[in-house]
Amino acid sequence: GIDNRGVRSMIKTVAQFAKRHYIVAEAKANLISKDRTALVKSFAEQPHFEVSAAVAVGEPPAEHKDWVHRRILANHEAKQDEFKQGRQLKRQREEEKRQKFEK
């Protein structure tokens, strides 16, 4: 984390005026009502921000775990397919070069 309060203050100030998406991942400040209210207020004053929050505590449901595992597996399989296709193209190019050289 950032221990220097000056840097943290500067980041919060810049974040309030830049039209971007932000995640404020300060667990302690987000759990304490007074700190959370002050933080939300600083962003809610800007017209281009929409304040939303989602809190997940504890073990996720089996359905969510299955969904995450399917996504991870799909990404892994897609990367493997890309690698295999790239390897096949490389072999084809090498074979074409070899055939041209032999002629």
PDB file of C-alpha atoms in Angstrom:
ATOM      1  CA  GLY A   1       0.000   0.000   0.000  1.00  0.00           C
ATOM      2  CA  ILE A   2       0.910   3.630  -0.175  1.00  0.00           C
ATOM      3  CA  ASP A   3       2.089   4.761   3.245  1.00  0.00           C
ATOM      4  CA  ASN A   4       2.844   8.336   2.253  1.00  0.00           C
ATOM      5  CA  ARG A   5      -0.326  10.329   2.987  1.00  0.00           C
ATOM      6  CA  GLY A   6       0.674  13.050   0.526  1.00  0.00           C
ATOM      7  CA  VAL A   7       0.726  10.619  -2.394  1.00  0.00           C
ATOM      8  CA  ARG A   8      -2.564   9.027  -1.286  1.00  0.00           C
ATOM      9  CA  SER A   9      -4.175  12.462  -1.015  1.00  0.00           C
ATOM     10  CA  MET A  10      -2.925  13.461  -4.459  1.00  0.00           C
ATOM     11  CA  ILE A  11      -4.273  10.247  -6.035  1.00  0.00           C
ATOM     12  CA  LYS A  12      -7.699  10.792  -4.456  1.00  0.00           C
ATOM     13  CA  THR A  13      -7.808  14.396  -5.686  1.00  0.00           C
ATOM     14  CA  VAL A  14      -6.837  13.470  -9.242  1.00  0.00           C
ATOM     15  CA  ALA A  15      -9.298  10.559  -9.208  1.00  0.00           C
ATOM     16  CA  GLN A  16     -12.186  12.868  -8.340  1.00  0.00           C
ATOM     17  CA  PHE A  17     -11.673  15.039 -11.413  1.00  0.00           C
ATOM     18  CA  ALA A  18     -10.642  12.496 -14.046  1.00  0.00           C
ATOM     19  CA  LYS A  19     -13.527  10.863 -15.874  1.00  0.00           C
ATOM     20  CA  ARG A  20     -12.437   7.261 -15.366  1.00  0.00           C
ATOM     21  CA  HIS A  21     -13.562   4.106 -13.588  1.00  0.00           C
ATOM     22  CA  TYR A  22     -12.014   3.620 -10.152  1.00  0.00           C
ATOM     23  CA  ILE A  23     -11.932   0.900  -7.563  1.00  0.00           C
ATOM     24  CA  VAL A  24     -11.227   2.095  -4.057  1.00  0.00           C
ATOM     25  CA  ALA A  25      -9.749  -0.963  -2.413  1.00  0.00           C
ATOM     26  CA  GLU A  26      -9.183   0.241   1.109  1.00  0.00           C
ATOM     27  CA  ALA A  27     -10.817  -2.518   3.105  1.00  0.00           C
ATOM     28  CA  LYS A  28     -10.647  -0.861   6.515  1.00  0.00           C
ATOM     29  CA  ALA A  29     -11.883   2.523   5.263  1.00  0.00           C
ATOM     30  CA  ASN A  30     -14.680   0.865   3.278  1.00  0.00           C
ATOM     31  CA  LEU A  31     -15.885  -1.120   6.302  1.00  0.00           C
ATOM     32  CA  ILE A  32     -15.992   1.805   8.730  1.00  0.00           C
ATOM     33  CA  SER A  33     -19.227   3.717   8.146  1.00  0.00           C
ATOM     34  CA  LYS A  34     -17.807   7.194   8.822  1.00  0.00           C
ATOM     35  CA  ASP A  35     -14.815   6.707   6.490  1.00  0.00           C
ATOM     36  CA  ARG A  36     -16.946   5.101   3.786  1.00  0.00           C
ATOM     37  CA  THR A  37     -19.463   7.963   3.890  1.00  0.00           C
ATOM     38  CA  ALA A  38     -16.692  10.559   3.547  1.00  0.00           C
ATOM     39  CA  LEU A  39     -15.137   8.695   0.624  1.00  0.00           C
ATOM     40  CA  VAL A  40     -18.458   8.260  -1.202  1.00  0.00           C
ATOM     41  CA  LYS A  41     -19.311  11.913  -0.618  1.00  0.00           C
ATOM     42  CA  SER A  42     -16.081  13.079  -2.263  1.00  0.00           C
ATOM     43  CA  PHE A  43     -16.928  11.143  -5.429  1.00  0.00           C
ATOM     44  CA  ALA A  44     -20.711  11.673  -5.359  1.00  0.00           C
ATOM     45  CA  GLU A  45     -20.235  15.445  -5.664  1.00  0.00           C
ATOM     46  CA  GLN A  46     -18.872  14.965  -9.196  1.00  0.00           C
ATOM     47  CA  PRO A  47     -21.594  14.659 -11.868  1.00  0.00           C
ATOM     48  CA  HIS A  48     -19.693  12.108 -13.969  1.00  0.00           C
ATOM     49  CA  PHE A  49     -19.477   9.482 -11.194  1.00  0.00           C
ATOM     50  CA  GLU A  50     -22.004   6.869 -10.223  1.00  0.00           C
ATOM     51  CA  VAL A  51     -21.366   5.320  -6.833  1.00  0.00           C
ATOM     52  CA  SER A  52     -21.993   1.588  -6.592  1.00  0.00           C
ATOM     53  CA  ALA A  53     -20.716  -1.090  -4.271  1.00  0.00           C
ATOM     54  CA  ALA A  54     -20.677  -4.845  -4.009  1.00  0.00           C
ATOM     55  CA  VAL A  55     -19.532  -6.697  -0.932  1.00  0.00           C
ATOM     56  CA  ALA A  56     -18.856 -10.421  -0.924  1.00  0.00           C
ATOM     57  CA  VAL A  57     -17.942 -12.104   2.332  1.00  0.00           C
ATOM     58  CA  GLY A  58     -17.421 -15.789   2.918  1.00  0.00           C
ATOM     59  CA  GLU A  59     -17.365 -18.838   0.686  1.00  0.00           C
ATOM     60  CA  PRO A  60     -18.887 -18.252  -2.779  1.00  0.00           C
ATOM     61  CA  PRO A  61     -21.768 -20.479  -3.878  1.00  0.00           C
ATOM     62  CA  ALA A  62     -20.932 -23.635  -5.854  1.00  0.00           C
ATOM     63  CA  GLU A  63     -22.636 -22.160  -8.935  1.00  0.00           C
ATOM     64  CA  HIS A  64     -20.248 -19.182  -8.903  1.00  0.00           C
ATOM     65  CA  LYS A  65     -17.213 -21.433  -8.417  1.00  0.00           C
ATOM     66  CA  ASP A  66     -18.311 -23.568 -11.372  1.00  0.00           C
ATOM     67  CA  TRP A  67     -18.747 -20.442 -13.516  1.00  0.00           C
ATOM     68  CA  VAL A  68     -15.252 -19.197 -12.604  1.00  0.00           C
ATOM     69  CA  HIS A  69     -13.696 -22.593 -13.293  1.00  0.00           C
ATOM     70  CA  ARG A  70     -15.422 -22.787 -16.691  1.00  0.00           C
ATOM     71  CA  ARG A  71     -14.089 -19.331 -17.601  1.00  0.00           C
ATOM     72  CA  ILE A  72     -10.557 -20.236 -16.536  1.00  0.00           C
ATOM     73  CA  LEU A  73     -10.711 -23.506 -18.478  1.00  0.00           C
ATOM     74  CA  ALA A  74     -12.105 -21.762 -21.585  1.00  0.00           C
ATOM     75  CA  ASN A  75      -9.307 -19.155 -21.474  1.00  0.00           C
ATOM     76  CA  HIS A  76      -6.698 -21.875 -21.033  1.00  0.00           C
ATOM     77  CA  GLU A  77      -8.073 -23.896 -23.946  1.00  0.00           C
ATOM     78  CA  ALA A  78      -8.199 -20.793 -26.168  1.00  0.00           C
ATOM     79  CA  LYS A  79      -4.532 -20.062 -25.430  1.00  0.00           C
ATOM     80  CA  GLN A  80      -3.603 -23.662 -26.166  1.00  0.00           C
ATOM     81  CA  ASP A  81      -5.475 -23.519 -29.483  1.00  0.00           C
ATOM     82  CA  GLU A  82      -3.685 -20.293 -30.442  1.00  0.00           C
ATOM     83  CA  PHE A  83      -0.336 -21.860 -29.573  1.00  0.00           C
ATOM     84  CA  LYS A  84      -1.105 -24.987 -31.612  1.00  0.00           C
ATOM     85  CA  GLN A  85      -2.206 -22.906 -34.611  1.00  0.00           C
ATOM     86  CA  GLY A  86       0.941 -20.803 -34.410  1.00  0.00           C
ATOM     87  CA  ARG A  87       3.091 -23.915 -34.216  1.00  0.00           C
ATOM     88  CA  GLN A  88       1.291 -25.421 -37.232  1.00  0.00           C
ATOM     89  CA  LEU A  89       1.808 -22.232 -39.258  1.00  0.00           C
ATOM     90  CA  LYS A  90       5.492 -22.212 -38.341  1.00  0.00           C
ATOM     91  CA  ARG A  91       5.875 -25.823 -39.474  1.00  0.00           C
ATOM     92  CA  GLN A  92       4.072 -25.052 -42.745  1.00  0.00           C
ATOM     93  CA  ARG A  93       6.367 -22.093 -43.438  1.00  0.00           C
ATOM     94  CA  GLU A  94       9.451 -24.160 -42.668  1.00  0.00           C
ATOM     95  CA  GLU A  95       8.222 -26.912 -44.977  1.00  0.00           C
ATOM     96  CA  GLU A  96       7.550 -24.389 -47.766  1.00  0.00           C
ATOM     97  CA  LYS A  97      11.050 -22.937 -47.346  1.00  0.00           C
ATOM     98  CA  ARG A  98      12.549 -26.426 -47.407  1.00  0.00           C
ATOM     99  CA  GLN A  99      10.628 -27.278 -50.607  1.00  0.00           C
ATOM    100  CA  LYS A 100      11.725 -24.050 -52.304  1.00  0.00           C
ATOM    101  CA  PHE A 101      15.326 -24.698 -51.329  1.00  0.00           C
ATOM    102  CA  GLU A 102      15.243 -28.277 -52.669  1.00  0.00           C
ATOM    103  CA  LYS A 103      13.964 -27.160 -56.102  1.00  0.00           C
TER     104      LYS A 103
END
